[in-house]
mmCIF file of C-alpha atoms in Angstrom:
data_model
loop_
_atom_site.group_PDB
_atom_site.id
_atom_site.type_symbol
_atom_site.label_atom_id
_atom_site.label_comp_id
_atom_site.label_asym_id
_atom_site.label_seq_id
_atom_site.Cartn_x
_atom_site.Cartn_y
_atom_site.Cartn_z
ATOM 1 C CA UNK A 1 80.674 4.737 121.668
ATOM 2 C CA UNK A 2 79.624 1.549 120.214
ATOM 3 C CA UNK A 3 76.286 3.155 119.254
ATOM 4 C CA UNK A 4 78.095 6.197 118.020
ATOM 5 C CA UNK A 5 80.507 4.043 116.110
ATOM 6 C CA UNK A 6 77.575 2.235 114.621
ATOM 7 C CA UNK A 7 75.856 5.528 113.798
ATOM 8 C CA UNK A 8 79.096 6.746 112.156
ATOM 9 C CA UNK A 9 79.421 3.621 110.287
ATOM 10 C CA UNK A 10 75.969 3.967 108.951
ATOM 11 C CA UNK A 11 76.411 7.649 108.235
ATOM 12 C CA UNK A 12 79.620 6.753 106.460
ATOM 13 C CA UNK A 13 77.932 4.131 104.348
ATOM 14 C CA UNK A 14 75.221 6.515 103.615
ATOM 15 C CA UNK A 15 77.658 9.121 102.545
ATOM 16 C CA UNK A 16 79.443 6.538 100.315
ATOM 17 C CA UNK A 17 76.119 5.708 98.885
ATOM 18 C CA UNK A 18 75.240 9.396 98.334
ATOM 19 C CA UNK A 19 78.687 9.945 96.833
ATOM 20 C CA UNK A 20 78.087 7.223 94.387
ATOM 21 C CA UNK A 21 74.650 8.694 93.532
ATOM 22 C CA UNK A 22 76.251 12.106 93.152
ATOM 23 C CA UNK A 23 78.832 10.636 90.684
ATOM 24 C CA UNK A 24 76.022 9.056 88.746
ATOM 25 C CA UNK A 25 74.098 12.302 88.769
ATOM 26 C CA UNK A 26 77.134 14.221 87.838
ATOM 27 C CA UNK A 27 77.613 11.900 84.874
ATOM 28 C CA UNK A 28 73.957 12.404 83.868
ATOM 29 C CA UNK A 29 74.243 16.150 84.214
ATOM 30 C CA UNK A 30 77.493 16.085 82.134
ATOM 31 C CA UNK A 31 75.765 13.978 79.526
ATOM 32 C CA UNK A 32 72.741 16.290 79.496
ATOM 33 C CA UNK A 33 74.971 19.297 79.142
ATOM 34 C CA UNK A 34 76.732 17.655 76.167
ATOM 35 C CA UNK A 35 73.287 17.019 74.726
ATOM 36 C CA UNK A 36 72.193 20.636 75.383
ATOM 37 C CA UNK A 37 75.288 21.965 73.772
ATOM 38 C CA UNK A 38 74.580 19.737 70.796
ATOM 39 C CA UNK A 39 70.986 20.840 70.749
ATOM 40 C CA UNK A 40 72.099 24.450 71.019
ATOM 41 C CA UNK A 41 74.422 24.019 68.016
ATOM 42 C CA UNK A 42 71.475 22.386 66.137
ATOM 43 C CA UNK A 43 69.163 25.310 67.199
ATOM 44 C CA UNK A 44 71.732 27.839 66.117
ATOM 45 C CA UNK A 45 71.928 26.030 62.766
ATOM 46 C CA UNK A 46 68.188 25.829 62.384
ATOM 47 C CA UNK A 47 67.873 29.422 63.478
ATOM 48 C CA UNK A 48 70.187 30.349 60.677
ATOM 49 C CA UNK A 49 68.199 28.324 58.263
ATOM 50 C CA UNK A 50 65.030 29.904 59.460
ATOM 51 C CA UNK A 51 66.557 33.294 59.063
ATOM 52 C CA UNK A 52 67.706 32.442 55.558
ATOM 53 C CA UNK A 53 64.231 31.046 54.885
ATOM 54 C CA UNK A 54 62.618 34.157 56.338
ATOM 55 C CA UNK A 55 64.862 36.353 54.093
ATOM 56 C CA UNK A 56 63.877 34.228 51.143
ATOM 57 C CA UNK A 57 60.197 34.467 52.107
ATOM 58 C CA UNK A 58 60.539 38.172 52.419
ATOM 59 C CA UNK A 59 62.102 38.346 48.980
ATOM 60 C CA UNK A 60 59.325 36.032 47.596
ATOM 61 C CA UNK A 61 56.654 38.124 49.419
ATOM 62 C CA UNK A 62 57.975 41.225 47.703
ATOM 63 C CA UNK A 63 58.012 39.381 44.393
ATOM 64 C CA UNK A 64 54.427 38.133 45.102
ATOM 65 C CA UNK A 65 53.340 41.695 45.833
ATOM 66 C CA UNK A 66 54.880 42.759 42.537
ATOM 67 C CA UNK A 67 53.111 39.842 40.701
ATOM 68 C CA UNK A 68 49.865 40.635 42.539
ATOM 69 C CA UNK A 69 49.931 44.132 41.205
ATOM 70 C CA UNK A 70 50.500 42.711 37.778
ATOM 71 C CA UNK A 71 47.750 40.255 38.383
ATOM 72 C CA UNK A 72 45.374 42.931 39.558
ATOM 73 C CA UNK A 73 46.054 44.861 36.380
ATOM 74 C CA UNK A 74 45.490 41.620 34.390
ATOM 75 C CA UNK A 75 42.254 40.920 36.245
ATOM 76 C CA UNK A 76 40.982 44.374 35.373
ATOM 77 C CA UNK A 77 41.847 43.611 31.725
ATOM 78 C CA UNK A 78 40.151 40.195 31.981
ATOM 79 C CA UNK A 79 36.976 41.713 33.494
ATOM 80 C CA UNK A 80 36.859 44.009 30.442
ATOM 81 C CA UNK A 81 37.436 41.003 28.131
ATOM 82 C CA UNK A 82 34.885 39.009 30.095
ATOM 83 C CA UNK A 83 32.267 41.668 29.469
ATOM 84 C CA UNK A 84 33.134 41.518 25.758
ATOM 85 C CA UNK A 85 33.094 37.687 25.879
ATOM 86 C CA UNK A 86 29.587 37.656 27.385
ATOM 87 C CA UNK A 87 28.320 39.325 24.273
ATOM 88 C CA UNK A 88 30.302 37.018 22.133
ATOM 89 C CA UNK A 89 29.071 34.059 24.182
ATOM 90 C CA UNK A 90 25.478 34.834 23.245
ATOM 91 C CA UNK A 91 26.504 35.042 19.599
ATOM 92 C CA UNK A 92 28.380 31.799 19.805
ATOM 93 C CA UNK A 93 25.585 30.114 21.673
ATOM 94 C CA UNK A 94 23.102 30.988 18.874
ATOM 95 C CA UNK A 95 25.696 29.926 16.285
ATOM 96 C CA UNK A 96 26.118 26.594 18.208
ATOM 97 C CA UNK A 97 22.388 26.161 18.252
ATOM 98 C CA UNK A 98 22.192 26.811 14.537
ATOM 99 C CA UNK A 99 25.081 24.392 13.954
ATOM 100 C CA UNK A 100 23.314 21.729 16.012
ATOM 101 C CA UNK A 101 20.182 22.125 13.866
ATOM 102 C CA UNK A 102 22.273 21.974 10.658
ATOM 103 C CA UNK A 103 24.079 18.915 12.087
ATOM 104 C CA UNK A 104 20.817 17.248 12.647
ATOM 105 C CA UNK A 105 19.580 18.211 9.268
ATOM 106 C CA UNK A 106 22.839 16.822 7.741
ATOM 107 C CA UNK A 107 22.351 13.632 9.682
ATOM 108 C CA UNK A 108 18.829 13.252 8.333
ATOM 109 C CA UNK A 109 20.059 14.147 4.819
ATOM 110 C CA UNK A 110 22.943 11.590 5.064
ATOM 111 C CA UNK A 111 20.335 8.996 6.130
ATOM 112 C CA UNK A 112 18.114 9.783 3.227
ATOM 113 C CA UNK A 113 21.166 9.858 0.897
ATOM 114 C CA UNK A 114 22.191 6.459 2.214
ATOM 115 C CA UNK A 115 18.761 5.068 1.544
ATOM 116 C CA UNK A 116 18.696 6.727 -1.874
ATOM 117 C CA UNK A 117 22.159 5.303 -2.577
ATOM 118 C CA UNK A 118 20.919 1.834 -1.755
ATOM 119 C CA UNK A 119 17.806 2.285 -3.907
ATOM 120 C CA UNK A 120 19.851 3.688 -6.840
ATOM 121 C CA UNK A 121 22.250 0.777 -6.522
ATOM 122 C CA UNK A 122 19.747 -2.065 -6.080
ATOM 123 C CA UNK A 123 16.826 -0.947 -8.125
ATOM 124 C CA UNK A 124 16.181 -2.450 -11.619
ATOM 125 C CA UNK A 125 15.249 0.978 -12.862
ATOM 126 C CA UNK A 126 17.870 3.037 -14.660
ATOM 127 C CA UNK A 127 18.651 6.203 -12.709
ATOM 128 C CA UNK A 128 20.697 9.000 -14.444
ATOM 129 C CA UNK A 129 21.693 12.542 -13.380
ATOM 130 C CA UNK A 130 22.135 15.488 -15.739
ATOM 131 C CA UNK A 131 23.547 18.962 -15.199
ATOM 132 C CA UNK A 132 21.754 22.213 -16.084
ATOM 133 C CA UNK A 133 23.128 21.949 -19.604
ATOM 134 C CA UNK A 134 21.401 18.436 -19.975
ATOM 135 C CA UNK A 135 24.866 16.679 -19.885
ATOM 136 C CA UNK A 136 25.016 13.196 -18.448
ATOM 137 C CA UNK A 137 26.944 13.200 -15.084
ATOM 138 C CA UNK A 138 26.209 9.766 -13.687
ATOM 139 C CA UNK A 139 24.050 6.701 -13.910
ATOM 140 C CA UNK A 140 23.468 3.712 -11.709
ATOM 141 C CA UNK A 141 24.087 -0.073 -12.104
ATOM 142 C CA UNK A 142 20.469 -0.502 -13.151
ATOM 143 C CA UNK A 143 21.202 1.724 -16.131
ATOM 144 C CA UNK A 144 24.034 -0.530 -17.164
ATOM 145 C CA UNK A 145 21.836 -3.634 -16.637
ATOM 146 C CA UNK A 146 19.001 -2.104 -18.785
ATOM 147 C CA UNK A 147 21.109 -0.677 -21.647
ATOM 148 C CA UNK A 148 24.165 -2.819 -21.424
ATOM 149 C CA UNK A 149 26.681 0.126 -21.395
ATOM 150 C CA UNK A 150 29.163 1.377 -18.785
ATOM 151 C CA UNK A 151 29.400 5.140 -18.511
ATOM 152 C CA UNK A 152 32.518 5.405 -20.698
ATOM 153 C CA UNK A 153 31.026 2.992 -23.333
ATOM 154 C CA UNK A 154 27.693 4.917 -23.322
ATOM 155 C CA UNK A 155 29.355 8.393 -23.610
ATOM 156 C CA UNK A 156 31.510 7.174 -26.396
ATOM 157 C CA UNK A 157 28.855 5.241 -28.456
ATOM 158 C CA UNK A 158 25.757 7.257 -27.704
ATOM 159 C CA UNK A 159 26.815 10.631 -26.228
ATOM 160 C CA UNK A 160 26.466 12.569 -23.059
ATOM 161 C CA UNK A 161 23.826 15.222 -23.891
ATOM 162 C CA UNK A 162 20.256 14.379 -23.422
ATOM 163 C CA UNK A 163 19.369 15.533 -26.917
ATOM 164 C CA UNK A 164 21.796 12.835 -28.173
ATOM 165 C CA UNK A 165 20.659 10.213 -25.726
ATOM 166 C CA UNK A 166 16.908 10.467 -25.952
ATOM 167 C CA UNK A 167 15.210 8.725 -29.005
ATOM 168 C CA UNK A 168 11.890 10.631 -28.418
ATOM 169 C CA UNK A 169 11.097 13.010 -31.236
ATOM 170 C CA UNK A 170 9.306 15.287 -28.789
ATOM 171 C CA UNK A 171 12.323 15.574 -26.353
ATOM 172 C CA UNK A 172 12.623 19.361 -26.716
ATOM 173 C CA UNK A 173 8.978 19.981 -25.984
ATOM 174 C CA UNK A 174 9.245 17.571 -23.029
ATOM 175 C CA UNK A 175 12.261 19.420 -21.647
ATOM 176 C CA UNK A 176 10.569 22.828 -22.099
ATOM 177 C CA UNK A 177 7.563 21.582 -20.162
ATOM 178 C CA UNK A 178 9.725 20.161 -17.384
ATOM 179 C CA UNK A 179 11.703 23.524 -17.022
ATOM 180 C CA UNK A 180 8.637 25.847 -17.244
ATOM 181 C CA UNK A 181 6.460 23.919 -14.854
ATOM 182 C CA UNK A 182 9.480 22.817 -12.676
ATOM 183 C CA UNK A 183 7.636 19.500 -12.147
ATOM 184 C CA UNK A 184 8.250 15.905 -13.272
ATOM 185 C CA UNK A 185 7.311 14.874 -16.808
ATOM 186 C CA UNK A 186 6.768 11.317 -17.991
ATOM 187 C CA UNK A 187 7.261 10.112 -21.554
ATOM 188 C CA UNK A 188 7.806 6.876 -23.428
ATOM 189 C CA UNK A 189 10.446 6.015 -26.075
ATOM 190 C CA UNK A 190 11.989 3.068 -27.875
ATOM 191 C CA UNK A 191 15.701 2.332 -27.605
ATOM 192 C CA UNK A 192 18.330 -0.182 -28.770
ATOM 193 C CA UNK A 193 20.571 -1.879 -26.220
ATOM 194 C CA UNK A 194 24.274 -2.657 -26.455
ATOM 195 C CA UNK A 195 23.087 -6.168 -27.366
ATOM 196 C CA UNK A 196 21.090 -4.683 -30.287
ATOM 197 C CA UNK A 197 17.827 -5.520 -28.502
ATOM 198 C CA UNK A 198 14.881 -3.292 -29.051
ATOM 199 C CA UNK A 199 13.177 -2.146 -25.825
ATOM 200 C CA UNK A 200 10.509 0.295 -24.745
ATOM 201 C CA UNK A 201 11.121 2.551 -21.659
ATOM 202 C CA UNK A 202 9.065 4.982 -19.686
ATOM 203 C CA UNK A 203 11.195 7.927 -18.386
ATOM 204 C CA UNK A 204 10.333 10.211 -15.525
ATOM 205 C CA UNK A 205 12.324 13.365 -15.701
ATOM 206 C CA UNK A 206 12.452 15.410 -12.512
ATOM 207 C CA UNK A 207 14.021 18.861 -12.084
ATOM 208 C CA UNK A 208 16.101 19.883 -9.008
ATOM 209 C CA UNK A 209 16.076 23.641 -8.320
ATOM 210 C CA UNK A 210 18.069 25.996 -6.070
ATOM 211 C CA UNK A 211 16.803 28.712 -3.748
ATOM 212 C CA UNK A 212 16.261 31.026 -6.680
ATOM 213 C CA UNK A 213 14.259 28.266 -8.497
ATOM 214 C CA UNK A 214 16.968 27.836 -11.152
ATOM 215 C CA UNK A 215 17.415 24.297 -12.568
ATOM 216 C CA UNK A 216 20.596 22.792 -11.252
ATOM 217 C CA UNK A 217 20.157 19.075 -11.943
ATOM 218 C CA UNK A 218 17.810 16.737 -13.843
ATOM 219 C CA UNK A 219 17.154 13.243 -12.586
ATOM 220 C CA UNK A 220 15.896 10.619 -15.047
ATOM 221 C CA UNK A 221 14.327 7.310 -14.054
ATOM 222 C CA UNK A 222 13.838 4.822 -16.831
ATOM 223 C CA UNK A 223 11.544 1.749 -16.428
ATOM 224 C CA UNK A 224 11.527 -1.097 -18.819
ATOM 225 C CA UNK A 225 7.900 -1.406 -20.192
ATOM 226 C CA UNK A 226 8.733 -3.653 -23.137
ATOM 227 C CA UNK A 227 6.514 -6.478 -21.869
ATOM 228 C CA UNK A 228 3.687 -3.999 -21.148
ATOM 229 C CA UNK A 229 4.087 -2.548 -24.688
ATOM 230 C CA UNK A 230 4.027 -6.045 -26.142
ATOM 231 C CA UNK A 231 0.933 -6.816 -24.110
ATOM 232 C CA UNK A 232 -0.618 -3.512 -25.334
ATOM 233 C CA UNK A 233 0.085 -4.478 -28.922
ATOM 234 C CA UNK A 234 -1.414 -7.974 -28.313
ATOM 235 C CA UNK A 235 -4.418 -6.319 -26.771
ATOM 236 C CA UNK A 236 -4.805 -4.006 -29.687
ATOM 237 C CA UNK A 237 -4.619 -6.937 -32.104
ATOM 238 C CA UNK A 238 -7.213 -8.811 -29.852
ATOM 239 C CA UNK A 239 -9.281 -5.673 -29.704
ATOM 240 C CA UNK A 240 -9.321 -5.502 -33.603
ATOM 241 C CA UNK A 241 -10.288 -9.231 -33.696
ATOM 242 C CA UNK A 242 -12.935 -8.743 -30.972
ATOM 243 C CA UNK A 243 -14.406 -5.674 -32.866
ATOM 244 C CA UNK A 244 -14.540 -7.841 -36.035
ATOM 245 C CA UNK A 245 -16.141 -10.698 -34.141
ATOM 246 C CA UNK A 246 -18.461 -8.263 -32.474
ATOM 247 C CA UNK A 247 -19.651 -6.895 -35.853
ATOM 248 C CA UNK A 248 -20.315 -10.534 -36.849
ATOM 249 C CA UNK A 249 -22.156 -11.119 -33.648
ATOM 250 C CA UNK A 250 -24.282 -8.063 -34.151
ATOM 251 C CA UNK A 251 -25.138 -9.293 -37.518
ATOM 252 C CA UNK A 252 -25.937 -12.759 -36.188
ATOM 253 C CA UNK A 253 -27.877 -11.313 -33.331
ATOM 254 C CA UNK A 254 -29.899 -9.118 -35.784
ATOM 255 C CA UNK A 255 -30.650 -12.203 -37.979
ATOM 256 C CA UNK A 256 -31.649 -14.185 -34.906
ATOM 257 C CA UNK A 257 -33.877 -11.416 -33.652
ATOM 258 C CA UNK A 258 -35.395 -11.163 -37.117
ATOM 259 C CA UNK A 259 -36.061 -14.831 -36.955
ATOM 260 C CA UNK A 260 -37.519 -14.578 -33.419
ATOM 261 C CA UNK A 261 -39.675 -11.672 -34.484
ATOM 262 C CA UNK A 262 -40.979 -13.797 -37.312
ATOM 263 C CA UNK A 263 -41.472 -16.642 -34.860
ATOM 264 C CA UNK A 264 -43.500 -14.253 -32.789
ATOM 265 C CA UNK A 265 -45.848 -13.571 -35.647
ATOM 266 C CA UNK A 266 -46.345 -17.364 -36.006
ATOM 267 C CA UNK A 267 -46.912 -17.752 -32.307
ATOM 268 C CA UNK A 268 -49.429 -14.899 -32.282
ATOM 269 C CA UNK A 269 -51.139 -16.535 -35.277
ATOM 270 C CA UNK A 270 -51.856 -19.786 -33.330
ATOM 271 C CA UNK A 271 -53.229 -18.059 -30.263
ATOM 272 C CA UNK A 272 -57.086 -17.811 -30.156
ATOM 273 C CA UNK A 273 -58.542 -14.597 -31.374
ATOM 274 C CA UNK A 274 -60.156 -12.504 -28.586
ATOM 275 C CA UNK A 275 -63.465 -12.063 -30.384
ATOM 276 C CA UNK A 276 -63.971 -15.870 -30.249
ATOM 277 C CA UNK A 277 -64.065 -15.858 -26.550
ATOM 278 C CA UNK A 278 -65.761 -12.465 -25.851
ATOM 279 C CA UNK A 279 -69.156 -14.204 -25.677
ATOM 280 C CA UNK A 280 -68.064 -15.121 -22.158
ATOM 281 C CA UNK A 281 -67.447 -12.716 -19.313
ATOM 282 C CA UNK A 282 -63.608 -12.874 -19.560
ATOM 283 C CA UNK A 283 -60.453 -10.843 -19.343
ATOM 284 C CA UNK A 284 -56.991 -11.728 -20.646
ATOM 285 C CA UNK A 285 -53.589 -10.702 -19.272
ATOM 286 C CA UNK A 286 -50.753 -11.940 -21.521
ATOM 287 C CA UNK A 287 -47.313 -10.247 -21.077
ATOM 288 C CA UNK A 288 -44.315 -12.306 -22.307
ATOM 289 C CA UNK A 289 -40.925 -11.669 -20.805
ATOM 290 C CA UNK A 290 -39.207 -12.156 -24.234
ATOM 291 C CA UNK A 291 -40.182 -11.594 -27.870
ATOM 292 C CA UNK A 292 -41.662 -15.096 -28.051
ATOM 293 C CA UNK A 293 -43.203 -16.676 -24.991
ATOM 294 C CA UNK A 294 -43.130 -20.064 -23.211
ATOM 295 C CA UNK A 295 -46.699 -19.451 -21.959
ATOM 296 C CA UNK A 296 -49.800 -19.531 -24.067
ATOM 297 C CA UNK A 297 -53.568 -19.694 -23.800
ATOM 298 C CA UNK A 298 -55.862 -22.046 -25.821
ATOM 299 C CA UNK A 299 -59.525 -22.149 -26.726
ATOM 300 C CA UNK A 300 -61.781 -24.525 -28.770
ATOM 301 C CA UNK A 301 -65.520 -24.782 -29.316
ATOM 302 C CA UNK A 302 -66.615 -28.376 -29.903
ATOM 303 C CA UNK A 303 -70.077 -29.558 -30.960
ATOM 304 C CA UNK A 304 -70.465 -33.226 -30.229
ATOM 305 C CA UNK A 305 -73.845 -35.129 -30.239
ATOM 306 C CA UNK A 306 -75.648 -31.792 -30.276
ATOM 307 C CA UNK A 307 -73.848 -30.837 -27.233
ATOM 308 C CA UNK A 308 -71.696 -27.581 -27.116
ATOM 309 C CA UNK A 309 -68.376 -27.723 -25.313
ATOM 310 C CA UNK A 310 -66.085 -24.743 -24.750
ATOM 311 C CA UNK A 311 -62.552 -25.534 -23.741
ATOM 312 C CA UNK A 312 -60.317 -23.014 -22.014
ATOM 313 C CA UNK A 313 -56.596 -23.688 -21.173
ATOM 314 C CA UNK A 314 -53.762 -21.595 -19.682
ATOM 315 C CA UNK A 315 -50.359 -23.365 -20.128
ATOM 316 C CA UNK A 316 -46.890 -22.584 -18.633
ATOM 317 C CA UNK A 317 -44.155 -24.398 -20.590
ATOM 318 C CA UNK A 318 -40.654 -25.153 -19.306
ATOM 319 C CA UNK A 319 -38.264 -22.335 -20.095
ATOM 320 C CA UNK A 320 -38.546 -18.850 -21.618
ATOM 321 C CA UNK A 321 -37.900 -17.287 -24.980
ATOM 322 C CA UNK A 322 -37.149 -19.535 -27.909
ATOM 323 C CA UNK A 323 -37.019 -22.841 -25.924
ATOM 324 C CA UNK A 324 -40.313 -22.023 -24.267
ATOM 325 C CA UNK A 325 -41.848 -20.990 -27.540
ATOM 326 C CA UNK A 326 -40.987 -24.412 -29.145
ATOM 327 C CA UNK A 327 -42.694 -26.100 -26.187
ATOM 328 C CA UNK A 328 -45.748 -23.902 -26.649
ATOM 329 C CA UNK A 329 -45.912 -24.909 -30.253
ATOM 330 C CA UNK A 330 -45.789 -28.553 -29.276
ATOM 331 C CA UNK A 331 -48.412 -28.107 -26.534
ATOM 332 C CA UNK A 332 -50.766 -26.122 -28.955
ATOM 333 C CA UNK A 333 -50.399 -28.769 -31.636
ATOM 334 C CA UNK A 334 -50.967 -31.632 -29.187
ATOM 335 C CA UNK A 335 -54.198 -29.980 -27.669
ATOM 336 C CA UNK A 336 -55.483 -29.559 -31.246
ATOM 337 C CA UNK A 337 -54.786 -33.220 -32.039
ATOM 338 C CA UNK A 338 -56.304 -34.648 -28.782
ATOM 339 C CA UNK A 339 -59.440 -32.456 -28.476
ATOM 340 C CA UNK A 340 -60.320 -31.217 -32.016
ATOM 341 C CA UNK A 341 -59.100 -34.236 -34.086
ATOM 342 C CA UNK A 342 -59.570 -37.179 -31.731
ATOM 343 C CA UNK A 343 -62.631 -35.693 -29.994
ATOM 344 C CA UNK A 344 -61.368 -36.669 -26.467
ATOM 345 C CA UNK A 345 -63.556 -34.396 -24.351
ATOM 346 C CA UNK A 346 -62.871 -35.491 -20.718
ATOM 347 C CA UNK A 347 -60.380 -33.094 -19.107
ATOM 348 C CA UNK A 348 -58.572 -35.718 -17.039
ATOM 349 C CA UNK A 349 -58.152 -38.034 -20.062
ATOM 350 C CA UNK A 350 -57.084 -35.038 -22.130
ATOM 351 C CA UNK A 351 -54.182 -34.249 -19.678
ATOM 352 C CA UNK A 352 -53.199 -37.941 -19.498
ATOM 353 C CA UNK A 353 -52.998 -38.021 -23.336
ATOM 354 C CA UNK A 354 -51.139 -34.676 -23.386
ATOM 355 C CA UNK A 355 -48.649 -36.024 -20.831
ATOM 356 C CA UNK A 356 -47.927 -39.228 -22.905
ATOM 357 C CA UNK A 357 -47.734 -37.248 -26.196
ATOM 358 C CA UNK A 358 -45.205 -34.796 -24.658
ATOM 359 C CA UNK A 359 -43.057 -37.739 -23.515
ATOM 360 C CA UNK A 360 -43.162 -39.301 -26.950
ATOM 361 C CA UNK A 361 -42.508 -35.965 -28.829
ATOM 362 C CA UNK A 362 -39.379 -35.273 -26.660
ATOM 363 C CA UNK A 363 -38.156 -38.934 -26.529
ATOM 364 C CA UNK A 364 -37.939 -38.545 -22.793
ATOM 365 C CA UNK A 365 -37.986 -42.377 -22.312
ATOM 366 C CA UNK A 366 -34.521 -42.508 -23.957
ATOM 367 C CA UNK A 367 -32.975 -39.165 -22.924
ATOM 368 C CA UNK A 368 -32.449 -36.943 -19.853
ATOM 369 C CA UNK A 369 -34.845 -34.310 -21.084
ATOM 370 C CA UNK A 370 -37.352 -33.289 -18.392
ATOM 371 C CA UNK A 371 -39.191 -30.459 -20.122
ATOM 372 C CA UNK A 372 -42.906 -30.206 -19.691
ATOM 373 C CA UNK A 373 -45.759 -27.867 -18.988
ATOM 374 C CA UNK A 374 -48.102 -26.891 -16.240
ATOM 375 C CA UNK A 375 -51.719 -26.791 -17.356
ATOM 376 C CA UNK A 376 -55.095 -25.364 -16.193
ATOM 377 C CA UNK A 377 -57.817 -26.954 -18.411
ATOM 378 C CA UNK A 378 -61.545 -26.086 -18.019
ATOM 379 C CA UNK A 379 -64.523 -27.522 -20.108
ATOM 380 C CA UNK A 380 -67.841 -25.594 -19.992
ATOM 381 C CA UNK A 381 -70.945 -27.353 -21.123
ATOM 382 C CA UNK A 382 -73.869 -24.973 -21.433
ATOM 383 C CA UNK A 383 -77.512 -25.974 -21.867
ATOM 384 C CA UNK A 384 -80.377 -23.390 -21.422
ATOM 385 C CA UNK A 385 -79.677 -21.714 -18.002
ATOM 386 C CA UNK A 386 -77.268 -24.364 -16.607
ATOM 387 C CA UNK A 387 -73.561 -24.513 -17.105
ATOM 388 C CA UNK A 388 -71.637 -27.613 -16.240
ATOM 389 C CA UNK A 389 -67.850 -26.979 -15.567
ATOM 390 C CA UNK A 390 -65.228 -29.697 -15.571
ATOM 391 C CA UNK A 391 -61.666 -28.881 -14.471
ATOM 392 C CA UNK A 392 -58.346 -30.785 -14.566
ATOM 393 C CA UNK A 393 -55.005 -29.229 -13.605
ATOM 394 C CA UNK A 394 -51.320 -30.058 -13.685
ATOM 395 C CA UNK A 395 -49.594 -27.921 -11.092
ATOM 396 C CA UNK A 396 -52.140 -25.198 -11.819
ATOM 397 C CA UNK A 397 -55.325 -24.623 -9.665
ATOM 398 C CA UNK A 398 -58.831 -23.435 -10.567
ATOM 399 C CA UNK A 399 -60.137 -20.427 -8.555
ATOM 400 C CA UNK A 400 -63.911 -20.600 -8.195
ATOM 401 C CA UNK A 401 -65.764 -17.347 -7.187
ATOM 402 C CA UNK A 402 -69.411 -17.429 -6.131
ATOM 403 C CA UNK A 403 -70.884 -13.945 -6.176
ATOM 404 C CA UNK A 404 -74.255 -15.157 -4.728
#
């Protein structure tokens, strides 16, 4: 009984424990049921939303199908347009390429125009532009600096047409040549500036033509050549003076030549005659560079104490032409004096005397004159079949040839 009582007691406790767990489980189940009910309500609500969304999607799908049909129709139309656009695209591509080329050409043209603009603005030359009727359209700052007028002042005081502006009497012929040849023409003219200054200008007139080779513009470039013209005038005056002086020089030259030719006749007269030396086996080569010569040859036959002496000399004086000729006259005279008059017959003594007399004649002891002469002097003394030869030379040798 005690064991049974103990078992019952344990069983009772176990039941109480199980009852407690059942209560807890019941509470958990109740809570979960409440949660399930709540979830069920939420699911029902979501189901309604899904159903509503499905209905909307169905409606949208129908609308999309309708739009798809419209789009298919539009696509067909676009395909047709696309085919047409492909042809247009080729045309546009060619047009684009053409535009790119023109754009590049325009850029190059703009670059050139910028350069020309700088040149036209900064250059000292006067640049002007005229229309096809020769009316002045524009000129640069260089034009104002050269002539002293602004455009308004110039058009008011001078005019705007090229026939009014140009002072060249041949302007019509010049313009006709420019238009007919369609090339640049250059002419010179004299003008008066705003400051009443007389200037000379050189104008280059260049035509600009269109595709049909019609003149559309004329460009004029004026350069100030006043100093050049003044120099030309001075040169012309100098030329006249030089021509006059040249005429005088020609006259003086002719007079001098005439005097020199006369001096030549005198020089020829003092040279030995060839027939006086032809008794010897001789030859003579005498070819002066000028009309009168600084070289000469000399011969004398001296009889002294019944002895016969023949003197031969070849002399090269300092200088050529007239100065050399004066020296040759001095040398000839001194040889005559020493050998013929003073009868000095030894060749070495003759040259010593000749040297002293040249120094005296030219006052070389008191001046810087160093003129002189190179001499080859030979004396031949003949007796029966024997000839005695004596030679002295001053910078000139004797060549001896023995044929035996």
